[in-house]
Every structure is written in C-alpha cells, then in structure tokens.
Short mmCIF file of C-alpha atoms in Angstrom, two decimals:
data_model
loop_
_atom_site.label_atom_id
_atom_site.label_comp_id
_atom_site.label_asym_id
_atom_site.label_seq_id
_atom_site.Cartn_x
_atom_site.Cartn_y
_atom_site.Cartn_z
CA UNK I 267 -34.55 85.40 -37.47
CA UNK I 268 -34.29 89.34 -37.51
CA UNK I 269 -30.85 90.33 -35.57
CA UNK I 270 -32.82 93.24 -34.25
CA UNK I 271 -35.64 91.18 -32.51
CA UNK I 272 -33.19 89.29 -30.70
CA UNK I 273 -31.10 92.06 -29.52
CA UNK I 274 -34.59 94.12 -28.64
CA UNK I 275 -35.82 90.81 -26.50
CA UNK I 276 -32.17 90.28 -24.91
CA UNK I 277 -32.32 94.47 -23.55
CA UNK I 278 -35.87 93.34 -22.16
CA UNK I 279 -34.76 90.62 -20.73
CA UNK I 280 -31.49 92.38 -19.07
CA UNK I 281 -33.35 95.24 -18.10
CA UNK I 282 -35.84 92.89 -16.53
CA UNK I 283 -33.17 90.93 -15.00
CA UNK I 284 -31.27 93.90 -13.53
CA UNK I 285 -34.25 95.76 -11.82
CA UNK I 286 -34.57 92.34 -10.21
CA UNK I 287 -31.24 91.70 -9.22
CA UNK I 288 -29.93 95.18 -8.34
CA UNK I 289 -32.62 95.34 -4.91
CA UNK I 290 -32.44 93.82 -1.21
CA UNK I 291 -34.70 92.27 1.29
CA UNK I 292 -36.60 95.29 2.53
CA UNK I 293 -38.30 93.83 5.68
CA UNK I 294 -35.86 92.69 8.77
CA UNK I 295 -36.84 91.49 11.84
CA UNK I 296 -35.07 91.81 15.11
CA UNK I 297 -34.28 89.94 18.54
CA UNK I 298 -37.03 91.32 20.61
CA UNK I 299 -39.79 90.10 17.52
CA UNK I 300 -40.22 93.89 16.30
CA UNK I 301 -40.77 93.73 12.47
CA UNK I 302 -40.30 96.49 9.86
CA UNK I 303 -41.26 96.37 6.46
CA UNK I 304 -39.74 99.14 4.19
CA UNK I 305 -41.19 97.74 0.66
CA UNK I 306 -43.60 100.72 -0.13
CA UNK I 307 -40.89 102.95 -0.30
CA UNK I 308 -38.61 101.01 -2.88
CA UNK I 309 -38.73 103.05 -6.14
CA UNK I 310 -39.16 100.08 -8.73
CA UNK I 311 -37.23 100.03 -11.79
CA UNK I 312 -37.95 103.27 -14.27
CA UNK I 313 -39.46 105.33 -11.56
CA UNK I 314 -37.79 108.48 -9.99
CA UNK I 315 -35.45 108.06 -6.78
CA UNK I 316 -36.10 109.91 -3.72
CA UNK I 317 -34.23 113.03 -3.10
CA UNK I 318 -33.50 115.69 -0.51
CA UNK I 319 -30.42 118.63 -0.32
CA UNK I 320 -28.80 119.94 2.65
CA UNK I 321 -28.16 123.46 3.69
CA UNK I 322 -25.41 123.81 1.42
CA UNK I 323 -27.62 123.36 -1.68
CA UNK I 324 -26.08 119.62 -2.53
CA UNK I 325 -28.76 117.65 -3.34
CA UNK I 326 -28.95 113.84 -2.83
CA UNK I 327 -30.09 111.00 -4.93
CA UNK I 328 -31.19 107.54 -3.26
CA UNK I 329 -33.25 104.24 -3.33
CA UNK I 330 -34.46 102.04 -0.28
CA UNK I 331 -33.44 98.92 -0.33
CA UNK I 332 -32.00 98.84 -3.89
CA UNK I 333 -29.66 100.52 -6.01
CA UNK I 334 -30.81 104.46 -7.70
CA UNK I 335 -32.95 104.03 -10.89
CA UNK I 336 -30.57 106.26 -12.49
CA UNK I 337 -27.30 107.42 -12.08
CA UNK I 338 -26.96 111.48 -11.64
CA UNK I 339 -25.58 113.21 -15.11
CA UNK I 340 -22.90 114.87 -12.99
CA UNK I 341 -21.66 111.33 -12.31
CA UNK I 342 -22.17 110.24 -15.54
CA UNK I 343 -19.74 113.08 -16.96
CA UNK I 344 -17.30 112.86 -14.25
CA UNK I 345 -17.35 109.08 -15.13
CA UNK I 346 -18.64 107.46 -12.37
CA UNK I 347 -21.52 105.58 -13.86
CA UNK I 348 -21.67 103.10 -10.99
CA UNK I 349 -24.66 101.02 -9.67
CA UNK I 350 -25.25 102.58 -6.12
CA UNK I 351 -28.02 103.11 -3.72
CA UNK I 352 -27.13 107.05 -2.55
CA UNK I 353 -25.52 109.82 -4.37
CA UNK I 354 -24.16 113.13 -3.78
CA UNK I 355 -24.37 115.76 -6.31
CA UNK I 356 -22.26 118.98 -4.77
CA UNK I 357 -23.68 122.53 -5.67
CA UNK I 358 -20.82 122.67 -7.60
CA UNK I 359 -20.94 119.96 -9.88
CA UNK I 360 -19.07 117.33 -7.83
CA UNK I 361 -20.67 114.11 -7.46
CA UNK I 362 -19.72 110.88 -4.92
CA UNK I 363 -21.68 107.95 -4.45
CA UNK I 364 -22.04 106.88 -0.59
CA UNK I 365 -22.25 103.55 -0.06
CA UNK I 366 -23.40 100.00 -1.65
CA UNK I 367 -26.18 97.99 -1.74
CA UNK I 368 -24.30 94.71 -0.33
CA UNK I 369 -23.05 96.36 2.70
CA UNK I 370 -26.68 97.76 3.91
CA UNK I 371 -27.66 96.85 7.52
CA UNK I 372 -30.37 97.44 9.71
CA UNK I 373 -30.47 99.49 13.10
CA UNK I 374 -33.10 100.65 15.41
CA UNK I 375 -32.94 104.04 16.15
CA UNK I 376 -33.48 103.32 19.85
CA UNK I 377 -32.95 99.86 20.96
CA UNK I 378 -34.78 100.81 24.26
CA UNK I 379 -37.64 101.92 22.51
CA UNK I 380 -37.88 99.48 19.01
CA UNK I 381 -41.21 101.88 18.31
CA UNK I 382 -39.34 104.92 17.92
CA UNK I 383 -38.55 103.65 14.43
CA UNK I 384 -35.52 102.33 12.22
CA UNK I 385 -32.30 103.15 10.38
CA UNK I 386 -31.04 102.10 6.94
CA UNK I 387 -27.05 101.62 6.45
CA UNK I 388 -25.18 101.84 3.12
CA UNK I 389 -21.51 101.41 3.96
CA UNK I 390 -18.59 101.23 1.93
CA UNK I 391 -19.08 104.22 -0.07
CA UNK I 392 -16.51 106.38 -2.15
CA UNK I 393 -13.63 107.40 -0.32
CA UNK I 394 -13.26 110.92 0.93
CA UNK I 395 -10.27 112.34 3.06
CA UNK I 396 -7.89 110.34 4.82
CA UNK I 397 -8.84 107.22 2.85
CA UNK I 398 -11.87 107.40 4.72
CA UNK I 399 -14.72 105.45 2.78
CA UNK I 400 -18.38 107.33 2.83
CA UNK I 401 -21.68 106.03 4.76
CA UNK I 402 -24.99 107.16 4.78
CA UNK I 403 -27.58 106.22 7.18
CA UNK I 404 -31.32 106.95 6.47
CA UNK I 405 -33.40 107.12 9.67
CA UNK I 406 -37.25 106.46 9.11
CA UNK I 407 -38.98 107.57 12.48
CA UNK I 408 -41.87 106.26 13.23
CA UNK I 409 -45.19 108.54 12.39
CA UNK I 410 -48.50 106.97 11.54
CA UNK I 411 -50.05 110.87 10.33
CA UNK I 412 -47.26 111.18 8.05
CA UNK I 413 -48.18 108.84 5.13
CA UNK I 414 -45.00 107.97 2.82
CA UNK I 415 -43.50 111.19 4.31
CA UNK I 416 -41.17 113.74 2.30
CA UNK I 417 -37.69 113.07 2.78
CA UNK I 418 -37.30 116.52 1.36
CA UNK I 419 -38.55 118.18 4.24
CA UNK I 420 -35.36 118.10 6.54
CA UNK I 421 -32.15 118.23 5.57
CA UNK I 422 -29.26 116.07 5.23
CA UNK I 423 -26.70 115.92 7.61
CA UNK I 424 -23.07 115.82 7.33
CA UNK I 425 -20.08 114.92 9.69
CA UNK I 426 -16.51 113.51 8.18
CA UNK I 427 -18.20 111.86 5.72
CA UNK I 428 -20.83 110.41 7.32
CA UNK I 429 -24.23 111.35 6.16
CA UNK I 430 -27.83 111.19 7.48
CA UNK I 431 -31.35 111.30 5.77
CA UNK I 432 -33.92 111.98 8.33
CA UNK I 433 -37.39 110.58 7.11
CA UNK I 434 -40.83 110.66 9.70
CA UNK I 435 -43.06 107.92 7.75
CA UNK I 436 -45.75 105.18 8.56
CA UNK I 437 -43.07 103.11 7.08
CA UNK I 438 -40.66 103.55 9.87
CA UNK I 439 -43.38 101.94 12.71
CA UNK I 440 -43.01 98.18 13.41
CA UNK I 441 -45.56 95.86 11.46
CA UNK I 442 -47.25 92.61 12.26
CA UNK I 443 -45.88 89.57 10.84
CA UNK I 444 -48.65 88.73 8.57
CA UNK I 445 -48.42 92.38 6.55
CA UNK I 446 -44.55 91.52 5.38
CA UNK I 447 -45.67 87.94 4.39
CA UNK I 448 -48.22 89.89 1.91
CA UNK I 449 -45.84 92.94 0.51
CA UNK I 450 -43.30 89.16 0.20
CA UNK I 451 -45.44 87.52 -1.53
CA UNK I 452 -46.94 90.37 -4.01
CA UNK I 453 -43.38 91.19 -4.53
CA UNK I 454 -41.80 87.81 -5.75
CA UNK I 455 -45.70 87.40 -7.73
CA UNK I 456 -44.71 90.31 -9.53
CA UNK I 457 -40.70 89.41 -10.20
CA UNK I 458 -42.00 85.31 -11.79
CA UNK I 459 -44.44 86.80 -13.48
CA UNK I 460 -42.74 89.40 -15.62
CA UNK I 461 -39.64 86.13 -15.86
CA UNK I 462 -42.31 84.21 -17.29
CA UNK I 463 -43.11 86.73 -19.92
CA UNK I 464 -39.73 87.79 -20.76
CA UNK I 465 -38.47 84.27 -21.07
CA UNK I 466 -41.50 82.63 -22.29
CA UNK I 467 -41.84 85.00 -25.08
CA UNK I 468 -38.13 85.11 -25.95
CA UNK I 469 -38.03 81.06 -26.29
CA UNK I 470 -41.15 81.60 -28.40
CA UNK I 471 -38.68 84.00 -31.14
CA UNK I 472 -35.80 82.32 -31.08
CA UNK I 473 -37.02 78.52 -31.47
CA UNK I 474 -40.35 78.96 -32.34
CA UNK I 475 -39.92 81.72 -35.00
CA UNK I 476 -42.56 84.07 -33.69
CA UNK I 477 -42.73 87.43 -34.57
CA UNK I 478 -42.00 90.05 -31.83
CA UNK I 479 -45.47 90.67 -30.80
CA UNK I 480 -48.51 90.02 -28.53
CA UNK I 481 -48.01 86.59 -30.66
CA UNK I 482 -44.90 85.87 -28.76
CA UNK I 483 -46.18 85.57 -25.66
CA UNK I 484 -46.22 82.14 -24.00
CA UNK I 485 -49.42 79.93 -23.65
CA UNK I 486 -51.00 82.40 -26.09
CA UNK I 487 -53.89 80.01 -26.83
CA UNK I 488 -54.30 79.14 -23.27
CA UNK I 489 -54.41 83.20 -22.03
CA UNK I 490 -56.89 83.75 -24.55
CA UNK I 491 -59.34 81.20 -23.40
CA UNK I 492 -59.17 82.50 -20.01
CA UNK I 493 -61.84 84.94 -19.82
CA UNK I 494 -64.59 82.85 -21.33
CA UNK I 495 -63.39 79.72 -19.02
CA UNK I 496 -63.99 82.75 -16.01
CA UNK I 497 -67.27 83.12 -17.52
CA UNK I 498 -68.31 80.17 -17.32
CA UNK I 499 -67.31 79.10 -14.13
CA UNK I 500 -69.25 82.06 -12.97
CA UNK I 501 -72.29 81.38 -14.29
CA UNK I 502 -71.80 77.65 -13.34
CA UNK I 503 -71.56 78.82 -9.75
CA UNK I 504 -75.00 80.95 -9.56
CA UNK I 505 -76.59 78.25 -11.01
CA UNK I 506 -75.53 76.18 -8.51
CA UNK I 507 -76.51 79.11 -5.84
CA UNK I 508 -79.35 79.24 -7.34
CA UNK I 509 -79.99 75.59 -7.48
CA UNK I 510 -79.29 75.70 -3.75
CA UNK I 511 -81.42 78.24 -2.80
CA UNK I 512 -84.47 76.67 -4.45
CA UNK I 513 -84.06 73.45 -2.60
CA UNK I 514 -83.83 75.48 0.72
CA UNK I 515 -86.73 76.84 -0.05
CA UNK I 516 -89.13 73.71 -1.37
CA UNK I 517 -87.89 71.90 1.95
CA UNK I 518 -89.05 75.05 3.49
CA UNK I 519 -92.50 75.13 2.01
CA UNK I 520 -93.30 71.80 2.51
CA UNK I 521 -93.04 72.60 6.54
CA UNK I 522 -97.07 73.67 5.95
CA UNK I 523 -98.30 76.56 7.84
CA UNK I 524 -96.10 76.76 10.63
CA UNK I 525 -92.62 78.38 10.61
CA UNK I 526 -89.76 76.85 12.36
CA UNK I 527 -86.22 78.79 13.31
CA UNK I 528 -83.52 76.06 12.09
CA UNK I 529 -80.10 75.95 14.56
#
C-alpha cells in the first residue's frame, strides 16, 4: 500500500483524535442544583479562539473548556509551542501561556446569588515573578439580551499575575437539566461519529486495500442504500395513512344520514 496514504489517514486520525482529547466537560452542576452549560462557546477544532486585549495593548488568546486551536506565532518563535487553554501575547512580542486545561475549576461568581452567573479557572499557568505560577479566571455573567456576547468588549484585568476575562453572555445564566443532556448528547454523536469514519475507513486501506477515497469509507454499500430504504419507508407509511384514513371514513359513511361526534 502507498506510504503516503497511510501517513495522510494516520494525520486524520491524530488530528481527529487530538481535537477530541485536548477539551473538558463544559457543563457543571453545583450543590444548590444550579446548572450551567458552557458548550456553545467551545471553539471546535480548526476554528478561531476567542480573544480580547487589555489597556496595555496585550492581546489574549483562549478556548472554553479546551485547549486554543492554535498556538500564537509569538509563542511559536519564542519556543513555547505548548497545548494551553489561554495565552498572553505582550505588545511587545512577549508571550506566556496562563494556565492548563487539567487544572480548570468551576466557581459561581456569587454563591448568594447562583443567577448572577459563573467563573472559569485555568490554574497552573507559566510562572511569572517570585516563582509565582499564572491563573486566569474568565467570568461569564449572566445576560439573556446579550447572545454569545463579545469578550472583546471589556478588558482584561491584571493583578500579580492573576488575570480576568470579563464576558456578559446567555451562556453564563443557569440552564435546566434537560438542555445539557441535549448539547451531551449532540456532542459525544458528533465525537463516535467522525471515530467511526476515521477508523472505519483507515481499517478499510490498510487491510482491505482500498484506495483513499469516498471508497474507503466503512459500510459503503450499506450508506448507499440508505436513501432509497428512506424512500421507501416513507411512502410505505402514507400508504398506510392513507389506508387508515379510508377505513375511518367507510365506517363513517356507513353511519347513514345522521352524524355522530365520536369520544
């Protein structure tokens, strides 16, 4: 088999693998039964992170609840290609990364009012003075009107290395239990489906000696009957509506003359 079709299927399937691995559960509930759900604002793999600068013109880099899709190009040259969820790119040129995905934690913002919204932890960042090691806290408060909300629209804060991302969004209100079943659910759909392809289709090369194309994917025979098996289960169904309807009605016409109101 062609080297190069194995090494493009085993970058898929790393690629695929990492963007799966390199997130975190992004709904937590608490105590007192308040649940938040911070899914809609995790940039999947290959999209842009979020980003917002302070008033020093250092701009900042981040993902919710999984690492940044792509590490700054001031880290990259300074060497610090690492896999974290925040970075720091100084105005001039500087770059630190502020915490780590394992170490993220969950706070309300006010425990005596759970509404008022919720705050994201990344500890165990780079260390800064004193041996100090960075932490960044990004507080979503809780705003219904404000959609996804901007992080860009308030600036970061900064105190002895501790850093904080302020963030009004519908995201940062509590949600019902039911709503972070769903986002669950649609996520992990997602995640064994794209498995199935990836590993499905590289079994199919390496053992089966397909080519590296739409005939490598697995059940190819199967997928392809699909849509007329759709078909005709839906036209089985309105004829069986149909048949229905027409015995409703002959039992109904053979009530002569009068019309009776059935319970």
């Amino acid at each position: 088999m062609n080297l190069s079709c194995i090494l493009l299927l085993t970058t898929l399937l790393s690629l695929s693998l990492s963007a799966l691995g390199d997130t975190a559960q992004c709904s937590h509930t608490f105590p007192n039964g308040q649940t938040f759900d911070l899914s809609g604002l995790r940039r999947p793999y290959g999209q842009r992170d979020w980003y917002a600068d302070d008033r020093n013109g250092n701009m900042y880099y981040f993902n919710v609840c999984g690492d940044a899709n792509e590490v700054p190009e001031a880290c990259v040259d300074l060497q610090k290609s690492v896999q974290a969820p925040v970075f720091e790119v100084t105005n001039e040129s500087d770059c630190f990364w502020l915490g780590q995905l394992r170490s993220m934690e969950w706070e309300l913002i006010d425990e005596n009012e759970p509404a008022a919204g919720i705050e994201l932890y990344y500890f165990d960042g780079e260390q800064c003075g004193g041996g100090r090691a960075r932490d960044v806290r990004i507080q979503f408060f809780c705003d219904p009107d404000a959609g996804v909300g901007k992080p860009l629209d308030y600036y970061v804060l900064e105190e002895d290395c501790h850093y904080s991302v302020t963030w009004p969004s519908k995201y940062g209100c509590p949600v019902s239990s039911s709503s972070t079943v769903g986002w669950s659910f649609v996520w992990w759909f997602f995640a064994a489906v794209s498995a199935y392809i990836l590993l499905g289709s590289a079994y199919n090369v390496h053992y089966q000696g397909a080519t590296v194309s739409t005939e490598a994917l697995p059940h190819l025979e199967f997928w392809r009957e699909v849509p007329a098996l759709v078909i005709e289960g839906v036209r089985y169904c309105q004829q069986w509506v149909a048949r229905a309807r027409g015995g409703q009605l002959q039992q109904y016409e053979k009530v002569d003359g009068v019309e009776y109101e059935w319970g």
